[in-house]
């Protein structure tokens, strides 16, 4: 049986009559889902602290952070960024930890976009 295999292999190596076409196929990959990070309003966290959080963890300028803080204050919630799951999760954890360390009840959550 092994000799048959080697004979067939030799025949294939010496036989140039068979022409094959190699097609390169790229696997279709889906983009990972994105997640919105939200800041929720409360009646106790100072506005200045929310501005600081937005500047520090989301890279906003002072003016951008101030405007977004006002949106949170007026509407009760605002999207502060859209990220991959891991980054959104990290940002939420950082904000929540920072708020707790400063004894503020600020809430930050994430939801699928």
PDB file of N, CA and C in Angstrom, residues 6-83:
ATOM      1  N   UNK A   6       3.698   5.930  -2.912  1.00  0.00           N
ATOM      2  CA  UNK A   6       4.907   6.567  -3.449  1.00  0.00           C
ATOM      3  C   UNK A   6       4.913   6.565  -4.961  1.00  0.00           C
ATOM      4  N   UNK A   7       4.360   5.517  -5.560  1.00  0.00           N
ATOM      5  CA  UNK A   7       4.303   5.471  -7.019  1.00  0.00           C
ATOM      6  C   UNK A   7       3.353   6.548  -7.531  1.00  0.00           C
ATOM      7  N   UNK A   8       2.247   6.741  -6.826  1.00  0.00           N
ATOM      8  CA  UNK A   8       1.301   7.775  -7.236  1.00  0.00           C
ATOM      9  C   UNK A   8       1.915   9.158  -7.049  1.00  0.00           C
ATOM     10  N   UNK A   9       2.656   9.331  -5.971  1.00  0.00           N
ATOM     11  CA  UNK A   9       3.303  10.611  -5.721  1.00  0.00           C
ATOM     12  C   UNK A   9       4.322  10.902  -6.810  1.00  0.00           C
ATOM     13  N   UNK A  10       5.094   9.867  -7.183  1.00  0.00           N
ATOM     14  CA  UNK A  10       6.086  10.054  -8.255  1.00  0.00           C
ATOM     15  C   UNK A  10       5.400  10.373  -9.564  1.00  0.00           C
ATOM     16  N   UNK A  11       4.284   9.721  -9.841  1.00  0.00           N
ATOM     17  CA  UNK A  11       3.550   9.965 -11.076  1.00  0.00           C
ATOM     18  C   UNK A  11       3.052  11.413 -11.115  1.00  0.00           C
ATOM     19  N   UNK A  12       2.555  11.905  -9.961  1.00  0.00           N
ATOM     20  CA  UNK A  12       2.066  13.288  -9.912  1.00  0.00           C
ATOM     21  C   UNK A  12       3.202  14.275 -10.115  1.00  0.00           C
ATOM     22  N   UNK A  13       4.372  13.966  -9.562  1.00  0.00           N
ATOM     23  CA  UNK A  13       5.505  14.878  -9.700  1.00  0.00           C
ATOM     24  C   UNK A  13       5.988  14.954 -11.138  1.00  0.00           C
ATOM     25  N   UNK A  14       5.897  13.858 -11.867  1.00  0.00           N
ATOM     26  CA  UNK A  14       6.419  13.799 -13.234  1.00  0.00           C
ATOM     27  C   UNK A  14       5.363  14.142 -14.266  1.00  0.00           C
ATOM     28  N   UNK A  15       4.113  14.190 -13.883  1.00  0.00           N
ATOM     29  CA  UNK A  15       3.040  14.415 -14.830  1.00  0.00           C
ATOM     30  C   UNK A  15       2.639  15.888 -14.807  1.00  0.00           C
ATOM     31  N   UNK A  16       3.010  16.626 -15.844  1.00  0.00           N
ATOM     32  CA  UNK A  16       2.720  18.061 -15.902  1.00  0.00           C
ATOM     33  C   UNK A  16       1.432  18.361 -16.652  1.00  0.00           C
ATOM     34  N   UNK A  17       0.682  17.317 -17.024  1.00  0.00           N
ATOM     35  CA  UNK A  17      -0.518  17.554 -17.819  1.00  0.00           C
ATOM     36  C   UNK A  17      -1.662  18.142 -16.986  1.00  0.00           C
ATOM     37  N   UNK A  18      -1.647  17.899 -15.687  1.00  0.00           N
ATOM     38  CA  UNK A  18      -2.694  18.456 -14.831  1.00  0.00           C
ATOM     39  C   UNK A  18      -2.299  19.869 -14.424  1.00  0.00           C
ATOM     40  N   UNK A  19      -3.153  20.812 -14.726  1.00  0.00           N
ATOM     41  CA  UNK A  19      -2.894  22.200 -14.354  1.00  0.00           C
ATOM     42  C   UNK A  19      -3.929  22.586 -13.309  1.00  0.00           C
ATOM     43  N   UNK A  20      -3.463  23.116 -12.193  1.00  0.00           N
ATOM     44  CA  UNK A  20      -4.375  23.521 -11.133  1.00  0.00           C
ATOM     45  C   UNK A  20      -4.329  25.027 -10.955  1.00  0.00           C
ATOM     46  N   UNK A  21      -5.387  25.547 -10.490  1.00  0.00           N
ATOM     47  CA  UNK A  21      -5.466  26.972 -10.209  1.00  0.00           C
ATOM     48  C   UNK A  21      -5.653  27.135  -8.704  1.00  0.00           C
ATOM     49  N   UNK A  22      -4.789  27.922  -8.125  1.00  0.00           N
ATOM     50  CA  UNK A  22      -4.903  28.182  -6.697  1.00  0.00           C
ATOM     51  C   UNK A  22      -5.639  29.497  -6.528  1.00  0.00           C
ATOM     52  N   UNK A  23      -6.735  29.439  -5.843  1.00  0.00           N
ATOM     53  CA  UNK A  23      -7.513  30.648  -5.582  1.00  0.00           C
ATOM     54  C   UNK A  23      -7.247  31.085  -4.158  1.00  0.00           C
ATOM     55  N   UNK A  24      -6.853  32.319  -4.010  1.00  0.00           N
ATOM     56  CA  UNK A  24      -6.673  32.847  -2.667  1.00  0.00           C
ATOM     57  C   UNK A  24      -7.999  33.424  -2.206  1.00  0.00           C
ATOM     58  N   UNK A  25      -8.473  32.918  -1.106  1.00  0.00           N
ATOM     59  CA  UNK A  25      -9.708  33.455  -0.559  1.00  0.00           C
ATOM     60  C   UNK A  25      -9.401  34.074   0.794  1.00  0.00           C
ATOM     61  N   UNK A  26      -9.887  35.238   0.953  1.00  0.00           N
ATOM     62  CA  UNK A  26      -9.713  35.923   2.231  1.00  0.00           C
ATOM     63  C   UNK A  26     -10.946  35.637   3.073  1.00  0.00           C
ATOM     64  N   UNK A  27     -10.724  35.200   4.293  1.00  0.00           N
ATOM     65  CA  UNK A  27     -11.894  34.973   5.142  1.00  0.00           C
ATOM     66  C   UNK A  27     -12.590  36.292   5.450  1.00  0.00           C
ATOM     67  N   UNK A  28     -13.889  36.249   5.431  1.00  0.00           N
ATOM     68  CA  UNK A  28     -14.645  37.464   5.743  1.00  0.00           C
ATOM     69  C   UNK A  28     -14.656  37.649   7.255  1.00  0.00           C
ATOM     70  N   UNK A  29     -14.148  38.767   7.671  1.00  0.00           N
ATOM     71  CA  UNK A  29     -14.127  39.044   9.104  1.00  0.00           C
ATOM     72  C   UNK A  29     -15.087  40.185   9.399  1.00  0.00           C
ATOM     73  N   UNK A  30     -15.780  40.035  10.494  1.00  0.00           N
ATOM     74  CA  UNK A  30     -16.699  41.086  10.920  1.00  0.00           C
ATOM     75  C   UNK A  30     -15.967  42.026  11.848  1.00  0.00           C
ATOM     76  N   UNK A  31     -16.299  43.274  11.744  1.00  0.00           N
ATOM     77  CA  UNK A  31     -15.760  44.229  12.699  1.00  0.00           C
ATOM     78  C   UNK A  31     -16.374  43.936  14.062  1.00  0.00           C
ATOM     79  N   UNK A  32     -15.565  44.057  15.103  1.00  0.00           N
ATOM     80  CA  UNK A  32     -16.138  43.811  16.429  1.00  0.00           C
ATOM     81  C   UNK A  32     -17.180  44.871  16.755  1.00  0.00           C
ATOM     82  N   UNK A  33     -18.180  44.517  17.528  1.00  0.00           N
ATOM     83  CA  UNK A  33     -19.213  45.504  17.868  1.00  0.00           C
ATOM     84  C   UNK A  33     -18.625  46.631  18.717  1.00  0.00           C
ATOM     85  N   UNK A  34     -19.198  47.793  18.577  1.00  0.00           N
ATOM     86  CA  UNK A  34     -18.747  48.950  19.350  1.00  0.00           C
ATOM     87  C   UNK A  34     -19.714  49.198  20.501  1.00  0.00           C
ATOM     88  N   UNK A  35     -19.189  49.842  21.520  1.00  0.00           N
ATOM     89  CA  UNK A  35     -19.970  50.109  22.723  1.00  0.00           C
ATOM     90  C   UNK A  35     -19.920  51.588  23.073  1.00  0.00           C
ATOM     91  N   UNK A  36     -21.088  52.125  23.434  1.00  0.00           N
ATOM     92  CA  UNK A  36     -21.183  53.516  23.872  1.00  0.00           C
ATOM     93  C   UNK A  36     -20.896  53.567  25.368  1.00  0.00           C
ATOM     94  N   UNK A  37     -20.069  54.528  25.753  1.00  0.00           N
ATOM     95  CA  UNK A  37     -19.829  54.772  27.172  1.00  0.00           C
ATOM     96  C   UNK A  37     -20.690  55.970  27.549  1.00  0.00           C
ATOM     97  N   UNK A  38     -21.480  55.799  28.618  1.00  0.00           N
ATOM     98  CA  UNK A  38     -22.428  56.830  29.030  1.00  0.00           C
ATOM     99  C   UNK A  38     -22.112  57.320  30.437  1.00  0.00           C
ATOM    100  N   UNK A  39     -22.274  58.614  30.639  1.00  0.00           N
ATOM    101  CA  UNK A  39     -22.185  59.209  31.978  1.00  0.00           C
ATOM    102  C   UNK A  39     -23.614  59.583  32.367  1.00  0.00           C
ATOM    103  N   UNK A  40     -23.980  59.212  33.599  1.00  0.00           N
ATOM    104  CA  UNK A  40     -25.326  59.480  34.094  1.00  0.00           C
ATOM    105  C   UNK A  40     -25.307  60.629  35.094  1.00  0.00           C
ATOM    106  N   UNK A  41     -26.334  61.426  35.063  1.00  0.00           N
ATOM    107  CA  UNK A  41     -26.443  62.552  35.981  1.00  0.00           C
ATOM    108  C   UNK A  41     -26.861  62.078  37.371  1.00  0.00           C
ATOM    109  N   UNK A  42     -26.385  62.789  38.370  1.00  0.00           N
ATOM    110  CA  UNK A  42     -26.888  62.592  39.733  1.00  0.00           C
ATOM    111  C   UNK A  42     -26.921  63.967  40.398  1.00  0.00           C
ATOM    112  N   UNK A  43     -27.528  64.043  41.541  1.00  0.00           N
ATOM    113  CA  UNK A  43     -27.693  65.333  42.210  1.00  0.00           C
ATOM    114  C   UNK A  43     -26.561  65.659  43.185  1.00  0.00           C
ATOM    115  N   UNK A  44     -25.530  64.827  43.206  1.00  0.00           N
ATOM    116  CA  UNK A  44     -24.501  65.012  44.228  1.00  0.00           C
ATOM    117  C   UNK A  44     -23.094  65.263  43.677  1.00  0.00           C
ATOM    118  N   UNK A  45     -22.755  64.685  42.540  1.00  0.00           N
ATOM    119  CA  UNK A  45     -21.411  64.857  41.979  1.00  0.00           C
ATOM    120  C   UNK A  45     -21.255  66.276  41.451  1.00  0.00           C
ATOM    121  N   UNK A  46     -20.219  66.983  41.898  1.00  0.00           N
ATOM    122  CA  UNK A  46     -20.008  68.353  41.411  1.00  0.00           C
ATOM    123  C   UNK A  46     -19.730  68.388  39.906  1.00  0.00           C
ATOM    124  N   UNK A  47     -20.227  69.427  39.267  1.00  0.00           N
ATOM    125  CA  UNK A  47     -20.026  69.588  37.826  1.00  0.00           C
ATOM    126  C   UNK A  47     -18.544  69.629  37.471  1.00  0.00           C
ATOM    127  N   UNK A  48     -17.751  70.256  38.320  1.00  0.00           N
ATOM    128  CA  UNK A  48     -16.313  70.365  38.069  1.00  0.00           C
ATOM    129  C   UNK A  48     -15.662  68.980  38.038  1.00  0.00           C
ATOM    130  N   UNK A  49     -16.155  68.080  38.877  1.00  0.00           N
ATOM    131  CA  UNK A  49     -15.605  66.724  38.906  1.00  0.00           C
ATOM    132  C   UNK A  49     -15.933  65.988  37.605  1.00  0.00           C
ATOM    133  N   UNK A  50     -17.138  66.168  37.104  1.00  0.00           N
ATOM    134  CA  UNK A  50     -17.534  65.537  35.845  1.00  0.00           C
ATOM    135  C   UNK A  50     -16.662  66.066  34.709  1.00  0.00           C
ATOM    136  N   UNK A  51     -16.401  67.360  34.696  1.00  0.00           N
ATOM    137  CA  UNK A  51     -15.525  67.955  33.682  1.00  0.00           C
ATOM    138  C   UNK A  51     -14.127  67.334  33.784  1.00  0.00           C
ATOM    139  N   UNK A  52     -13.619  67.197  34.989  1.00  0.00           N
ATOM    140  CA  UNK A  52     -12.307  66.586  35.198  1.00  0.00           C
ATOM    141  C   UNK A  52     -12.268  65.157  34.656  1.00  0.00           C
ATOM    142  N   UNK A  53     -13.295  64.379  34.925  1.00  0.00           N
ATOM    143  CA  UNK A  53     -13.380  62.993  34.442  1.00  0.00           C
ATOM    144  C   UNK A  53     -13.357  62.964  32.915  1.00  0.00           C
ATOM    145  N   UNK A  54     -14.141  63.831  32.301  1.00  0.00           N
ATOM    146  CA  UNK A  54     -14.217  63.862  30.837  1.00  0.00           C
ATOM    147  C   UNK A  54     -12.889  64.260  30.211  1.00  0.00           C
ATOM    148  N   UNK A  55     -12.188  65.181  30.838  1.00  0.00           N
ATOM    149  CA  UNK A  55     -10.869  65.587  30.344  1.00  0.00           C
ATOM    150  C   UNK A  55      -9.850  64.460  30.528  1.00  0.00           C
ATOM    151  N   UNK A  56      -9.833  63.900  31.725  1.00  0.00           N
ATOM    152  CA  UNK A  56      -8.808  62.916  32.084  1.00  0.00           C
ATOM    153  C   UNK A  56      -8.968  61.584  31.362  1.00  0.00           C
ATOM    154  N   UNK A  57     -10.183  61.051  31.323  1.00  0.00           N
ATOM    155  CA  UNK A  57     -10.380  59.699  30.801  1.00  0.00           C
ATOM    156  C   UNK A  57     -10.852  59.631  29.352  1.00  0.00           C
ATOM    157  N   UNK A  58     -11.318  60.766  28.830  1.00  0.00           N
ATOM    158  CA  UNK A  58     -11.826  60.747  27.466  1.00  0.00           C
ATOM    159  C   UNK A  58     -11.100  61.727  26.549  1.00  0.00           C
ATOM    160  N   UNK A  59     -10.085  62.395  27.086  1.00  0.00           N
ATOM    161  CA  UNK A  59      -9.234  63.256  26.265  1.00  0.00           C
ATOM    162  C   UNK A  59      -9.918  64.479  25.690  1.00  0.00           C
ATOM    163  N   UNK A  60     -10.963  64.945  26.338  1.00  0.00           N
ATOM    164  CA  UNK A  60     -11.678  66.121  25.837  1.00  0.00           C
ATOM    165  C   UNK A  60     -10.997  67.404  26.313  1.00  0.00           C
ATOM    166  N   UNK A  61     -11.125  68.435  25.514  1.00  0.00           N
ATOM    167  CA  UNK A  61     -10.635  69.746  25.945  1.00  0.00           C
ATOM    168  C   UNK A  61     -11.561  70.236  27.059  1.00  0.00           C
ATOM    169  N   UNK A  62     -11.139  71.287  27.740  1.00  0.00           N
ATOM    170  CA  UNK A  62     -11.971  71.817  28.821  1.00  0.00           C
ATOM    171  C   UNK A  62     -13.329  72.279  28.279  1.00  0.00           C
ATOM    172  N   UNK A  63     -13.310  72.956  27.134  1.00  0.00           N
ATOM    173  CA  UNK A  63     -14.568  73.453  26.544  1.00  0.00           C
ATOM    174  C   UNK A  63     -15.484  72.291  26.142  1.00  0.00           C
ATOM    175  N   UNK A  64     -14.913  71.246  25.519  1.00  0.00           N
ATOM    176  CA  UNK A  64     -15.714  70.079  25.124  1.00  0.00           C
ATOM    177  C   UNK A  64     -16.293  69.379  26.358  1.00  0.00           C
ATOM    178  N   UNK A  65     -15.451  69.226  27.370  1.00  0.00           N
ATOM    179  CA  UNK A  65     -15.874  68.549  28.603  1.00  0.00           C
ATOM    180  C   UNK A  65     -16.990  69.333  29.287  1.00  0.00           C
ATOM    181  N   UNK A  66     -16.857  70.654  29.289  1.00  0.00           N
ATOM    182  CA  UNK A  66     -17.873  71.504  29.925  1.00  0.00           C
ATOM    183  C   UNK A  66     -19.211  71.364  29.201  1.00  0.00           C
ATOM    184  N   UNK A  67     -19.181  71.393  27.869  1.00  0.00           N
ATOM    185  CA  UNK A  67     -20.417  71.256  27.077  1.00  0.00           C
ATOM    186  C   UNK A  67     -21.074  69.892  27.310  1.00  0.00           C
ATOM    187  N   UNK A  68     -20.266  68.854  27.335  1.00  0.00           N
ATOM    188  CA  UNK A  68     -20.799  67.509  27.553  1.00  0.00           C
ATOM    189  C   UNK A  68     -21.356  67.357  28.970  1.00  0.00           C
ATOM    190  N   UNK A  69     -20.681  67.959  29.931  1.00  0.00           N
ATOM    191  CA  UNK A  69     -21.175  67.939  31.314  1.00  0.00           C
ATOM    192  C   UNK A  69     -22.543  68.609  31.384  1.00  0.00           C
ATOM    193  N   UNK A  70     -22.720  69.715  30.668  1.00  0.00           N
ATOM    194  CA  UNK A  70     -24.024  70.390  30.655  1.00  0.00           C
ATOM    195  C   UNK A  70     -25.097  69.502  30.023  1.00  0.00           C
ATOM    196  N   UNK A  71     -24.721  68.739  28.992  1.00  0.00           N
ATOM    197  CA  UNK A  71     -25.669  67.801  28.373  1.00  0.00           C
ATOM    198  C   UNK A  71     -26.091  66.742  29.384  1.00  0.00           C
ATOM    199  N   UNK A  72     -25.119  66.210  30.124  1.00  0.00           N
ATOM    200  CA  UNK A  72     -25.432  65.223  31.160  1.00  0.00           C
ATOM    201  C   UNK A  72     -26.363  65.846  32.197  1.00  0.00           C
ATOM    202  N   UNK A  73     -26.051  67.068  32.601  1.00  0.00           N
ATOM    203  CA  UNK A  73     -26.837  67.759  33.626  1.00  0.00           C
ATOM    204  C   UNK A  73     -28.275  68.003  33.167  1.00  0.00           C
ATOM    205  N   UNK A  74     -28.438  68.429  31.898  1.00  0.00           N
ATOM    206  CA  UNK A  74     -29.768  68.774  31.390  1.00  0.00           C
ATOM    207  C   UNK A  74     -30.582  67.560  30.960  1.00  0.00           C
ATOM    208  N   UNK A  75     -29.938  66.605  30.308  1.00  0.00           N
ATOM    209  CA  UNK A  75     -30.664  65.456  29.749  1.00  0.00           C
ATOM    210  C   UNK A  75     -30.624  64.218  30.639  1.00  0.00           C
ATOM    211  N   UNK A  76     -29.743  64.222  31.623  1.00  0.00           N
ATOM    212  CA  UNK A  76     -29.669  63.081  32.529  1.00  0.00           C
ATOM    213  C   UNK A  76     -28.651  62.029  32.132  1.00  0.00           C
ATOM    214  N   UNK A  77     -28.224  62.051  30.878  1.00  0.00           N
ATOM    215  CA  UNK A  77     -27.256  61.065  30.380  1.00  0.00           C
ATOM    216  C   UNK A  77     -26.639  61.602  29.093  1.00  0.00           C
ATOM    217  N   UNK A  78     -25.411  61.193  28.823  1.00  0.00           N
ATOM    218  CA  UNK A  78     -24.773  61.566  27.555  1.00  0.00           C
ATOM    219  C   UNK A  78     -23.757  60.498  27.172  1.00  0.00           C
ATOM    220  N   UNK A  79     -23.642  60.283  25.875  1.00  0.00           N
ATOM    221  CA  UNK A  79     -22.617  59.387  25.355  1.00  0.00           C
ATOM    222  C   UNK A  79     -21.306  60.164  25.346  1.00  0.00           C
ATOM    223  N   UNK A  80     -20.295  59.605  25.996  1.00  0.00           N
ATOM    224  CA  UNK A  80     -19.013  60.310  26.074  1.00  0.00           C
ATOM    225  C   UNK A  80     -17.953  59.698  25.162  1.00  0.00           C
ATOM    226  N   UNK A  81     -18.285  58.576  24.532  1.00  0.00           N
ATOM    227  CA  UNK A  81     -17.362  57.955  23.590  1.00  0.00           C
ATOM    228  C   UNK A  81     -17.900  56.620  23.116  1.00  0.00           C
ATOM    229  N   UNK A  82     -17.351  56.161  21.987  1.00  0.00           N
ATOM    230  CA  UNK A  82     -17.715  54.868  21.425  1.00  0.00           C
ATOM    231  C   UNK A  82     -16.422  54.101  21.195  1.00  0.00           C
ATOM    232  N   UNK A  83     -16.356  52.886  21.749  1.00  0.00           N
ATOM    233  CA  UNK A  83     -15.113  52.134  21.762  1.00  0.00           C
ATOM    234  C   UNK A  83     -15.379  50.646  21.550  1.00  0.00           C
TER     235      UNK A  83
END
